[in-house]
mmCIF file of C-alpha atoms in Angstrom:
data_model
loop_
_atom_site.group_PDB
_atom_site.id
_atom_site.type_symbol
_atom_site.label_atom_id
_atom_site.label_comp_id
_atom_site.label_asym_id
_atom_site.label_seq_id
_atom_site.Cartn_x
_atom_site.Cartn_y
_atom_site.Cartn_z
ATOM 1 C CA UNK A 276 125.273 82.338 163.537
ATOM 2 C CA UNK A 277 121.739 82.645 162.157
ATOM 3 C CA UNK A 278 118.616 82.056 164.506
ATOM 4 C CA UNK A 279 114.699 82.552 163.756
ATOM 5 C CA UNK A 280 112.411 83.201 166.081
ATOM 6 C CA UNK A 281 108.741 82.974 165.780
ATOM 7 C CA UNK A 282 106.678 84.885 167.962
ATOM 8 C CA UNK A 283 103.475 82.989 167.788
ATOM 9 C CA UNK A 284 102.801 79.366 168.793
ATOM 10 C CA UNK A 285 99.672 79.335 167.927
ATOM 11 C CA UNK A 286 97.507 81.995 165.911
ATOM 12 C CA UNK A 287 93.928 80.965 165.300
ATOM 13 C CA UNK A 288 92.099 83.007 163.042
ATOM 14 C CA UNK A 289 88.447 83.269 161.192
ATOM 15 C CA UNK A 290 87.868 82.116 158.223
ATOM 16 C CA UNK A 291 87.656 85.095 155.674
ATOM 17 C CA UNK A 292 89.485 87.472 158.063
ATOM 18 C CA UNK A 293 93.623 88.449 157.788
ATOM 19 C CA UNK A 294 96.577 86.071 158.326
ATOM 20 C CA UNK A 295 99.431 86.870 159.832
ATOM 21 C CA UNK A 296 102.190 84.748 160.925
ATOM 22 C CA UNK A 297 105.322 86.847 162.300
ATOM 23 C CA UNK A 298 109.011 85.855 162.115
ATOM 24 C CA UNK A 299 112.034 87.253 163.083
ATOM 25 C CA UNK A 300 115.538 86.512 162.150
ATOM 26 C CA UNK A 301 119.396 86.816 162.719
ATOM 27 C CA UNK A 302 121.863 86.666 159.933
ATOM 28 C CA UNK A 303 125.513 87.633 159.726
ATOM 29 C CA UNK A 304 125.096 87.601 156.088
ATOM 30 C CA UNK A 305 122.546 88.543 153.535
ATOM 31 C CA UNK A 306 119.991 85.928 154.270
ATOM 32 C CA UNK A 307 117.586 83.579 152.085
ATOM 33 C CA UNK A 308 114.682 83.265 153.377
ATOM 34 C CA UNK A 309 111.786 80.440 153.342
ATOM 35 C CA UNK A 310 108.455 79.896 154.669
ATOM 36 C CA UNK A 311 107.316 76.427 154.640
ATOM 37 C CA UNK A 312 104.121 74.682 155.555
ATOM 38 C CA UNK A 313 102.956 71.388 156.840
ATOM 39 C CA UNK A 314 99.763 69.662 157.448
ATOM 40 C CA UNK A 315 99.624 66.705 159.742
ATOM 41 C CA UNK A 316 101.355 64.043 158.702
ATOM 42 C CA UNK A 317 102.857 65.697 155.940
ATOM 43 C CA UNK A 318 106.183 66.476 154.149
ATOM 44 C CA UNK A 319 107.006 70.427 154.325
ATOM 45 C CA UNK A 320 105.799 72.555 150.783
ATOM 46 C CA UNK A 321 107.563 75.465 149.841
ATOM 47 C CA UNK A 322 105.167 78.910 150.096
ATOM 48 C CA UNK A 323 107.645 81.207 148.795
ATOM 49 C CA UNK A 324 111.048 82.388 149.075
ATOM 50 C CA UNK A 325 112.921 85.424 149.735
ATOM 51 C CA UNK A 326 116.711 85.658 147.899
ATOM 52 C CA UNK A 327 117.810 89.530 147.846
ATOM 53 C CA UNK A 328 115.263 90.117 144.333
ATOM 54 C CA UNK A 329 111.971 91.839 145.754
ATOM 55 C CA UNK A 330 111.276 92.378 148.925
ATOM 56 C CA UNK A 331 107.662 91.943 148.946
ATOM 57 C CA UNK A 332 107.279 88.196 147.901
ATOM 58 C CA UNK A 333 104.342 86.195 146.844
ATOM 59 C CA UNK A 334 103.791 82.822 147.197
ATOM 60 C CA UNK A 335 101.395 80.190 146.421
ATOM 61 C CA UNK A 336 97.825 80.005 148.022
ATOM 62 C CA UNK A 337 97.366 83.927 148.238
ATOM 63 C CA UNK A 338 100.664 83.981 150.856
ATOM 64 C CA UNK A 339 103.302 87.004 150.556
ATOM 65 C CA UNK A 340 105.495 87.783 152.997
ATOM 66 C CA UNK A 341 107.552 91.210 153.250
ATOM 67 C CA UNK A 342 111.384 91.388 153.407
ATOM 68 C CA UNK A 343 112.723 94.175 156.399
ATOM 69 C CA UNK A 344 116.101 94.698 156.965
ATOM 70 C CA UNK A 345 115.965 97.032 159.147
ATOM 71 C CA UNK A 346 113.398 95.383 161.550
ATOM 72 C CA UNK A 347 115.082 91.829 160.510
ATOM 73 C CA UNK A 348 111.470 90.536 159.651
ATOM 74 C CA UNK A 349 110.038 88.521 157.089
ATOM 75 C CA UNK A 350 106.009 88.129 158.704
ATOM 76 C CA UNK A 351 103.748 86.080 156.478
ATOM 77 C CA UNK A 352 100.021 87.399 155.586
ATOM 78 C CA UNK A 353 97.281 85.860 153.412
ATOM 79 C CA UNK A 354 93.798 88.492 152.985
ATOM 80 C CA UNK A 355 91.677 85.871 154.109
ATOM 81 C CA UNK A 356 92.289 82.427 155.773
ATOM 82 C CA UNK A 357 90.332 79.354 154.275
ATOM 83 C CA UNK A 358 89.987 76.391 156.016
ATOM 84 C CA UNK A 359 92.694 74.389 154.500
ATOM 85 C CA UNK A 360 94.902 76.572 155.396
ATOM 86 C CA UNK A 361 95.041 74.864 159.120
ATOM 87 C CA UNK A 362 98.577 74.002 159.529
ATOM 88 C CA UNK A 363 102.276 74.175 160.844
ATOM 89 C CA UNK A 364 104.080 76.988 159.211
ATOM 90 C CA UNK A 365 107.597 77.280 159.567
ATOM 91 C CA UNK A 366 110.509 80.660 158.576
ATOM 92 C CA UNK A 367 114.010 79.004 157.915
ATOM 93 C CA UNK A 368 116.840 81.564 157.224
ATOM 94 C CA UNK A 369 119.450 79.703 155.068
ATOM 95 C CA UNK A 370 122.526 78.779 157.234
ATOM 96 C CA UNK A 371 126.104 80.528 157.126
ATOM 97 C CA UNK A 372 127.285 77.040 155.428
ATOM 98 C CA UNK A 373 127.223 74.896 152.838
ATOM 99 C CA UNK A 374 123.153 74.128 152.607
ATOM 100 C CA UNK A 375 122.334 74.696 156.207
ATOM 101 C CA UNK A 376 118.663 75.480 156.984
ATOM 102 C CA UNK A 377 118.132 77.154 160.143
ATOM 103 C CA UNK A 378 114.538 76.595 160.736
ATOM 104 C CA UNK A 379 112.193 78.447 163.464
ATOM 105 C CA UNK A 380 109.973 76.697 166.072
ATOM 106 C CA UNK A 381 107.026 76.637 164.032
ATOM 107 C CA UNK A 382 103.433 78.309 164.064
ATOM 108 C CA UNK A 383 100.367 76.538 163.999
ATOM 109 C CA UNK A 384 97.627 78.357 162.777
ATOM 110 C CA UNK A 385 94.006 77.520 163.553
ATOM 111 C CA UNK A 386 91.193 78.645 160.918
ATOM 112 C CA UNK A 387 87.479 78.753 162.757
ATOM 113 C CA UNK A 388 84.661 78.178 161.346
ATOM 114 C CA UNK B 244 108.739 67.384 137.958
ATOM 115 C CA UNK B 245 108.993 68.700 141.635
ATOM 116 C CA UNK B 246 108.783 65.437 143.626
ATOM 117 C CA UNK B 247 110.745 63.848 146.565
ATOM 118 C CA UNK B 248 109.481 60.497 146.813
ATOM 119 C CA UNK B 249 110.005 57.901 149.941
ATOM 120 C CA UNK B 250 109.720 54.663 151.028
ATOM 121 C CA UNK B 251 108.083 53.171 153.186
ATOM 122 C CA UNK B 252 105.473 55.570 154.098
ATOM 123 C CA UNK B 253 105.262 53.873 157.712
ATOM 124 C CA UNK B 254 107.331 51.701 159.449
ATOM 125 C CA UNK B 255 107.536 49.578 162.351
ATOM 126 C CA UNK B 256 110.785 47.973 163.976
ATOM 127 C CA UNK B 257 112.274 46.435 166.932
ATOM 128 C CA UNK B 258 115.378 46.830 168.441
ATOM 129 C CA UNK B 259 117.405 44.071 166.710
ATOM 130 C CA UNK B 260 116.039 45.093 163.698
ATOM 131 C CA UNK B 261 118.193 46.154 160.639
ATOM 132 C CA UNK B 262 116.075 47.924 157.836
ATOM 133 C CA UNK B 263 116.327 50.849 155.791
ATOM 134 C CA UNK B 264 114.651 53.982 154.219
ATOM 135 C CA UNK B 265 114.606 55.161 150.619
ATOM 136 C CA UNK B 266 114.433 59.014 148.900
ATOM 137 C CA UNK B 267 114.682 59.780 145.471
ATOM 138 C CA UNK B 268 114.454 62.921 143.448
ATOM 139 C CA UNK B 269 114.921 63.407 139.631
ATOM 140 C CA UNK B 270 115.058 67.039 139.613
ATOM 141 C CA UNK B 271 118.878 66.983 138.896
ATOM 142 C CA UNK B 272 119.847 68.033 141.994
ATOM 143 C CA UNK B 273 123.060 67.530 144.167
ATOM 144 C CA UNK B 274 122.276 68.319 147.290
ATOM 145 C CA UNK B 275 120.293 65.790 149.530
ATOM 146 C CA UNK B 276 119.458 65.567 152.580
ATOM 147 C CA UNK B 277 117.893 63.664 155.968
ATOM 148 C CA UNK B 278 115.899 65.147 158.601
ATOM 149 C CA UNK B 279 114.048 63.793 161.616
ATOM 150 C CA UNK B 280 111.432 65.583 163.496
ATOM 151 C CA UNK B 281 109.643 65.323 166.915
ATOM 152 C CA UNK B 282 105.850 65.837 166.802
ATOM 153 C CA UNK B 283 105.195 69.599 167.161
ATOM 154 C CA UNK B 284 109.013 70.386 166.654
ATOM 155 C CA UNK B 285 110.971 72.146 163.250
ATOM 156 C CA UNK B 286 112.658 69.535 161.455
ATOM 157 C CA UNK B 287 116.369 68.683 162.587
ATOM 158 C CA UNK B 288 119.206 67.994 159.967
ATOM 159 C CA UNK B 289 120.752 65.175 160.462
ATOM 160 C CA UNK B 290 122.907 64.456 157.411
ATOM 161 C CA UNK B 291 123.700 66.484 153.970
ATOM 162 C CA UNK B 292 125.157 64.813 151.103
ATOM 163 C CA UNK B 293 126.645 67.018 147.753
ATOM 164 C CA UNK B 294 127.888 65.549 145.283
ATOM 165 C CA UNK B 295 127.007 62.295 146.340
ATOM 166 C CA UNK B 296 129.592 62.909 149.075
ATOM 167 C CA UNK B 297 128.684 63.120 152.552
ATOM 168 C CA UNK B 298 129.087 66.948 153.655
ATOM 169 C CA UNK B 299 127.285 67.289 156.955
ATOM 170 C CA UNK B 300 126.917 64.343 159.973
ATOM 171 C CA UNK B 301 125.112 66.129 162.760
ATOM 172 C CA UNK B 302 126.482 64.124 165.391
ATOM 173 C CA UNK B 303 123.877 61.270 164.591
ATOM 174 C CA UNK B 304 124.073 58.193 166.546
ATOM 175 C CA UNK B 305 126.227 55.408 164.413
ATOM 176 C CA UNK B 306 122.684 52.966 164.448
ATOM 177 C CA UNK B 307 121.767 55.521 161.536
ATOM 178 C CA UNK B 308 123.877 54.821 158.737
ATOM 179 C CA UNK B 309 123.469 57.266 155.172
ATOM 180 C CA UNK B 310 124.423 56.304 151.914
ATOM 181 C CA UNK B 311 124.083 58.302 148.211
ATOM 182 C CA UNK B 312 124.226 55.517 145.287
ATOM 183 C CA UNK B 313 124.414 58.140 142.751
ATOM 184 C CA UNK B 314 122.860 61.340 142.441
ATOM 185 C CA UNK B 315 119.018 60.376 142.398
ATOM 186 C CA UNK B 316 119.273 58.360 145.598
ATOM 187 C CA UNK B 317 119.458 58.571 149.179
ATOM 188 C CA UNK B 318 119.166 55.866 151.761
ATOM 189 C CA UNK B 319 119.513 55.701 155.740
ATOM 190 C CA UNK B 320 120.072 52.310 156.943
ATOM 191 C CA UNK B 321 118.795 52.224 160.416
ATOM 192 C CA UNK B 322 120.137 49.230 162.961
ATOM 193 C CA UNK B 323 119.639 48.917 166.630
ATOM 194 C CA UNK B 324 117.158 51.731 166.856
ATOM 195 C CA UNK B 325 115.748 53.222 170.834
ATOM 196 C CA UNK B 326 112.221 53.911 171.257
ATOM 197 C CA UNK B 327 113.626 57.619 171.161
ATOM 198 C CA UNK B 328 114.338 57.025 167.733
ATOM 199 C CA UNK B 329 110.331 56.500 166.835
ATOM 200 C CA UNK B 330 109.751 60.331 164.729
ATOM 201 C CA UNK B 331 109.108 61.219 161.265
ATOM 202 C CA UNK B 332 111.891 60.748 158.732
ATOM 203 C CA UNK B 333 112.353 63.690 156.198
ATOM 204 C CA UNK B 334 114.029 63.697 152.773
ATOM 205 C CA UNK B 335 115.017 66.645 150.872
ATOM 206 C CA UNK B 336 116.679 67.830 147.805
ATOM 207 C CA UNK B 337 118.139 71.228 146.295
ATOM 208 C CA UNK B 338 120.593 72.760 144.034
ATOM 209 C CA UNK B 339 124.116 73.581 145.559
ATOM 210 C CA UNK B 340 124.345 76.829 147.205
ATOM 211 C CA UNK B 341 122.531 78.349 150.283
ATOM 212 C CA UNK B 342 120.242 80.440 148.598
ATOM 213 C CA UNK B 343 118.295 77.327 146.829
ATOM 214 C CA UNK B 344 114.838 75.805 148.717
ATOM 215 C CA UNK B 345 114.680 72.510 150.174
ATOM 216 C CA UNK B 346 112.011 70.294 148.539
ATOM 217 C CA UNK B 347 110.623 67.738 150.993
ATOM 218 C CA UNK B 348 109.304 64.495 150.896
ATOM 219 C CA UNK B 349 106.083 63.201 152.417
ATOM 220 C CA UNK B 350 108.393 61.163 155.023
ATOM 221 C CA UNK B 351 108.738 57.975 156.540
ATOM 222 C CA UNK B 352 106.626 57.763 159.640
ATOM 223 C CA UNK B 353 109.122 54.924 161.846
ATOM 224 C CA UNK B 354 107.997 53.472 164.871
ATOM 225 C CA UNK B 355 110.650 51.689 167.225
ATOM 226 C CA UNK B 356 109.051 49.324 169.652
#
């Protein structure tokens, strides 16, 4: 069965300084994988996706995240946070069936002043 | 056109009430979907439809009640809600196949009193 873990519950950051947002996963199958944000209140917006092409991916806002198999990673980074970047990220690894999303237990990243 | 739209945005029902929730996509696809989630929790699947058919039922309490008119539209009647019940109500859509993203609605914010 698949299964994400994210290792941060909270990351709070600077604004201008490095992003990083970790996630690991399990998959008995060559995995899709997603991260999503969400600010308060929100629906959840696709950053980018990972689906076997590249494994360095880059998403919207100035996000990429790299693709390891052999660590079973998929962290998310951004050069330098901006305030409206405060928000609930979550890595989902696509299920084993049908359109199951396995999602992790979110991050929610801070941006200071 | 990349939009989930749903209505109501909020909502607010007793216990006796009978009302329901609304999700539509014109993106062509075939896969829909409901989700609740918990404040500071991932989202959790609660039904899938494909085809217009129902493909997944989480084990969802029979006071929620899904339907699929026809391939644009998704509904969850909701009768005899708990207070428990009082979360944020997530629509999504996607192509068939596990390797597609989800795209999300804003969600219906329902309070049970």
């Amino acid at each position: 069965a698949q299964s994400v873990t994210q290792l941060d519950s909270h990351v709070s950051v600077s604004e201008g300084t490095p992003v990083l947002l970790r996630c690991n996963y399990s998959s008995s199958y060559s995995p899709s994988l997603f991260w999503y944000v969400q600010h308060p209140n929100k629906g959840l917006q696709l950053l980018l996706k990972y689906t076997s092409a590249a494994t360095l991916v880059k998403g919207i806002n100035g996000f990429e995240a790299e693709f390891k198999k052999s660590e079973t990673s998929f962290h998310l980074t951004k050069p330098s946070a901006h305030m409206s970047d405060a928000a609930e990220y979550f890595c989902v690894v696509s299920g084993n069936y049908g359109q199951n999303f396995v999602f992790g237990p979110g991050t929610r990243l801070s941006v200071l002043p | 056109d990349t939009e989930v739209t749903q209505t109501p945005k909020h909502l607010v029902m007793g216990m006796t009430n009978k009302k329901s929730l609304k999700c539509e996509q014109h993106m062509g696809h075939r896969a829909m979907y409901w989700y609740k989630q918990k404040a500071k929790k991932p989202p959790e699947l609660m039904f899938v439809y494909s085809y217009e058919k129902l493909s997944i039922n989480e084990s969802v309490p029979s006071r929620f009640s899904p339907e699929c008119p026809n391939s644009s539209l998704l509904n969850l009647h909701l009768h005899a809600l708990q207070p428990e019940d009082s979360a944020l109500y997530l629509c999504a859509s996607s192509q068939e196949g596990r390797h597609y993203e989800q795209y999300f609605g804003p969600g219906t914010r329902l309070t049970v009193t």
